[in-house]
Short mmCIF file of C-alpha atoms in Angstrom, two decimals:
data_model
loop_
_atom_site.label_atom_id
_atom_site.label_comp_id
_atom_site.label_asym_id
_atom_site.label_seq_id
_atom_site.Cartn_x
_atom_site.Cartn_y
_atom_site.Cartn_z
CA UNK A 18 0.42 -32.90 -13.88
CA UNK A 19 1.33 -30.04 -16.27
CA UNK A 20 -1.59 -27.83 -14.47
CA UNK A 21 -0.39 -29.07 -10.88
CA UNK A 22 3.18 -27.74 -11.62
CA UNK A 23 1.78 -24.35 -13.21
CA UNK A 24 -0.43 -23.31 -10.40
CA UNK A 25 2.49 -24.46 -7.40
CA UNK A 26 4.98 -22.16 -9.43
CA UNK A 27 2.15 -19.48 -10.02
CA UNK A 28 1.26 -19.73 -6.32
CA UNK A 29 5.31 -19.61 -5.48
CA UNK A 30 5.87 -16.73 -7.92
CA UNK A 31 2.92 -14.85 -6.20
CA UNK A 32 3.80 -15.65 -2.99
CA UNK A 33 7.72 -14.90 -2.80
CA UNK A 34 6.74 -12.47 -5.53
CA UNK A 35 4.27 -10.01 -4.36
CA UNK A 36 2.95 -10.67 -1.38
CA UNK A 37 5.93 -11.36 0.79
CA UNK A 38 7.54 -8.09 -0.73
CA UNK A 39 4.79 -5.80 0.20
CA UNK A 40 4.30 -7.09 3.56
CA UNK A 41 7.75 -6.54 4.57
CA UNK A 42 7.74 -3.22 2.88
CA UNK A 43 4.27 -2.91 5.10
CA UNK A 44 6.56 -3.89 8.35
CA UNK A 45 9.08 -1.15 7.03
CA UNK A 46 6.25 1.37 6.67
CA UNK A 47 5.33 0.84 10.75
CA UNK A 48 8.65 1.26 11.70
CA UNK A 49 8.51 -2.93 13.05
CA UNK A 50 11.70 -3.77 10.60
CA UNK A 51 14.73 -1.72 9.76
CA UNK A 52 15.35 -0.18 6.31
CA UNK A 53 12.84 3.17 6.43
CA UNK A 54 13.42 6.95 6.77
CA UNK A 55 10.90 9.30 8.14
CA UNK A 56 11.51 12.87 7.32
CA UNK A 57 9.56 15.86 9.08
CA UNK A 58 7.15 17.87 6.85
CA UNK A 59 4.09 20.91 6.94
CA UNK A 60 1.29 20.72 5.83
CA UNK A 61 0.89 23.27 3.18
CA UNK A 62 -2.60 22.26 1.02
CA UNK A 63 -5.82 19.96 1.52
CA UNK A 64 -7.66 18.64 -1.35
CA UNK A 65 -11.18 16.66 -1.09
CA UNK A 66 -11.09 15.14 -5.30
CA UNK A 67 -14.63 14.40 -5.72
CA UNK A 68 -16.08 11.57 -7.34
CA UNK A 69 -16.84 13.58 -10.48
CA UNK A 70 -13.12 15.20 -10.85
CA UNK A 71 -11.89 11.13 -10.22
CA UNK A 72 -11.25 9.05 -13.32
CA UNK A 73 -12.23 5.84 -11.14
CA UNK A 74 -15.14 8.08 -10.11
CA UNK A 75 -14.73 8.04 -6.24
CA UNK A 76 -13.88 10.33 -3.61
CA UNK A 77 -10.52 11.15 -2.65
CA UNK A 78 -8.64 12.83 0.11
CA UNK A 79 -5.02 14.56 -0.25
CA UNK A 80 -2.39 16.52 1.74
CA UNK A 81 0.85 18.18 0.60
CA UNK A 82 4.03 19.48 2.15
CA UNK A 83 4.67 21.62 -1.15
CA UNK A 84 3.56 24.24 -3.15
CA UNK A 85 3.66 22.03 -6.06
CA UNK A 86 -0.14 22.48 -6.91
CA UNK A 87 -1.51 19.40 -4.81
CA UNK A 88 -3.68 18.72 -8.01
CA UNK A 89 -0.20 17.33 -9.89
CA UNK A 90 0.60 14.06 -9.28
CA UNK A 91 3.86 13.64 -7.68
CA UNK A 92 5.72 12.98 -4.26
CA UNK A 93 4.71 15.57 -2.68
CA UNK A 94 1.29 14.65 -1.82
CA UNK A 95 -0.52 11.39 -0.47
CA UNK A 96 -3.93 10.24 -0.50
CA UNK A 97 -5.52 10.19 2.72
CA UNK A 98 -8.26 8.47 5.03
CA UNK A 99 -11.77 11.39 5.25
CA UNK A 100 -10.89 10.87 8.90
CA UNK A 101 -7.54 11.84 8.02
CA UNK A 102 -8.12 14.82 6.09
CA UNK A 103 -10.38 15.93 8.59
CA UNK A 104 -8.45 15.73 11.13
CA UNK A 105 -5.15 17.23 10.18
CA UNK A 106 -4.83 21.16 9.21
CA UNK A 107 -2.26 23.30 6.98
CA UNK A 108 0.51 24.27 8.71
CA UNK A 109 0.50 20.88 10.93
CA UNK A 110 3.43 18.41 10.92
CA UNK A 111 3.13 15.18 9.39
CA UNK A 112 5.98 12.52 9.17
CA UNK A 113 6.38 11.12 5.73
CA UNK A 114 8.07 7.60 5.47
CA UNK A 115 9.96 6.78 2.44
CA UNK A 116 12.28 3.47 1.64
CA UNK A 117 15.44 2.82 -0.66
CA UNK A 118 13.79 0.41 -2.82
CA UNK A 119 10.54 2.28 -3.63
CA UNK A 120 9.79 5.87 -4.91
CA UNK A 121 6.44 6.33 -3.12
CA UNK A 122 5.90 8.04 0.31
CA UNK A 123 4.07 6.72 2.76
CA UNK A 124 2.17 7.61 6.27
CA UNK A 125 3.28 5.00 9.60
CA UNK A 126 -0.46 5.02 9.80
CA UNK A 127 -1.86 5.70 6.08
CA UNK A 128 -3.63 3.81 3.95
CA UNK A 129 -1.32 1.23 2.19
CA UNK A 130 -0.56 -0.47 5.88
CA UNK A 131 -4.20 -0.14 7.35
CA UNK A 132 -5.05 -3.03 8.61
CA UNK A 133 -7.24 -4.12 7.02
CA UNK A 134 -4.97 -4.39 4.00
CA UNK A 135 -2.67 -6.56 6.51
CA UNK A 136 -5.05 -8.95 6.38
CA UNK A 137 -5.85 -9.00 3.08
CA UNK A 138 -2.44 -9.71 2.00
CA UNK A 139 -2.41 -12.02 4.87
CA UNK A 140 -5.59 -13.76 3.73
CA UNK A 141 -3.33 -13.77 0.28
CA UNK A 142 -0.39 -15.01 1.04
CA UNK A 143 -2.19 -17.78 2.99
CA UNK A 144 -3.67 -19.04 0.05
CA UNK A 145 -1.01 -18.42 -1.96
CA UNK A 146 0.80 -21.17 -0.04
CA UNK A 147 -1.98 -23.72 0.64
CA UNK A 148 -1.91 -24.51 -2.97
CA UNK A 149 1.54 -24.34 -3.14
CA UNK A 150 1.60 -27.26 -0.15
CA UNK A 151 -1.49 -28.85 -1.87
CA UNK A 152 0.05 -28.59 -5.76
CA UNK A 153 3.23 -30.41 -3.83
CA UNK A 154 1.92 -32.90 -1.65
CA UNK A 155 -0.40 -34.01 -5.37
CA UNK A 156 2.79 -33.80 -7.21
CA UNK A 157 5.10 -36.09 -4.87
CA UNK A 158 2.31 -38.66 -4.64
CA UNK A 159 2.24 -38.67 -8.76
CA UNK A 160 6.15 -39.34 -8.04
CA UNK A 161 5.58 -42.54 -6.13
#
C-alpha cells in the first residue's frame, strides 16, 4: 500500500508538476494561449559548435541578435535546428518569444516546441496519469 501511495503522488507530482507546466508554457511558445511577448530582432552572428568544442560532444547550431560574442552563454542567442541555421542569414529578422515566468527565449517554431517534443511530453504526461488512475483505482479497492 505504502508503494501504491508513493508512485500515485510521484505520478501526480510529475504530472501537475512538470509536464503540465511545460506544455502550457509550449502552448504559450506557439502563440495558442495568452501570456507571451514576441519582440523583433537581427540577426547579427551564426555559430555551427562542433562536436569537439561541445562538452556533451555533439553538434550545435546558434544565432544571435547581439554583439555579445555568440560563444557566451546568455539571452542573446538560441540554439537552433541545421535546417535552421542554414536557412536564416545575418542581418535577417527573427522573432524571439519570451514569457513572465521564465528567463529563456524561445523561437514560435524552435526547438523546445517541435513536435516531436509535443509528443513526448504527451506520451509523458499520459503515463504519468495512467498510474495515477491505476495507483487509485488499487488503492480504493484496498479501502473496501
Amino acid at each position: 500500500m505504502v508503494k501504491d501511495v508513493i508512485a500515485l503522488l510521484v505520478a501526480l507530482g510529475l504530472a501537475f508538476g512538470v509536464t503540465i507546466p511545460k506544455l502550457y508554457k509550449m502552448g504559450q511558445i506557439k502563440g495558442w494561449l495568452a501570456g507571451a511577448t514576441e519582440t523583433t530582432e537581427v540577426i547579427t552572428q551564426k555559430w555551427h559548435q562542433t562536436a569537439n568544442e561541445h562538452p556533451s560532444e555533439r553538434e550545435t547550431y546558434w544565432i544571435a541578435w547581439s554583439e555579445t560574442d555568440i560563444r557566451e552563454i546568455g539571452n542573446h542567442r538560441l540554439n537552433v535546428t541545421q535546417e535552421d541555421w542554414h536557412r536564416v542569414e545575418i542581418g535577417e529578422l527573427i522573432e524571439v518569444v519570451s514569457l513572465p515566468t521564465d528567463d529563456h527565449l524561445y523561437l514560435r517554431n524552435g526547438i523546445f516546441v517541435s513536435p516531436e517534443n509535443f509528443v513526448f511530453d504527451g506520451v509523458l504526461l499520459v503515463g504519468e496519469l495512467t498510474i495515477a488512475t491505476i495507483m487509485s483505482i488499487r488503492l480504493a479497492r484496498l479501502k473496501k
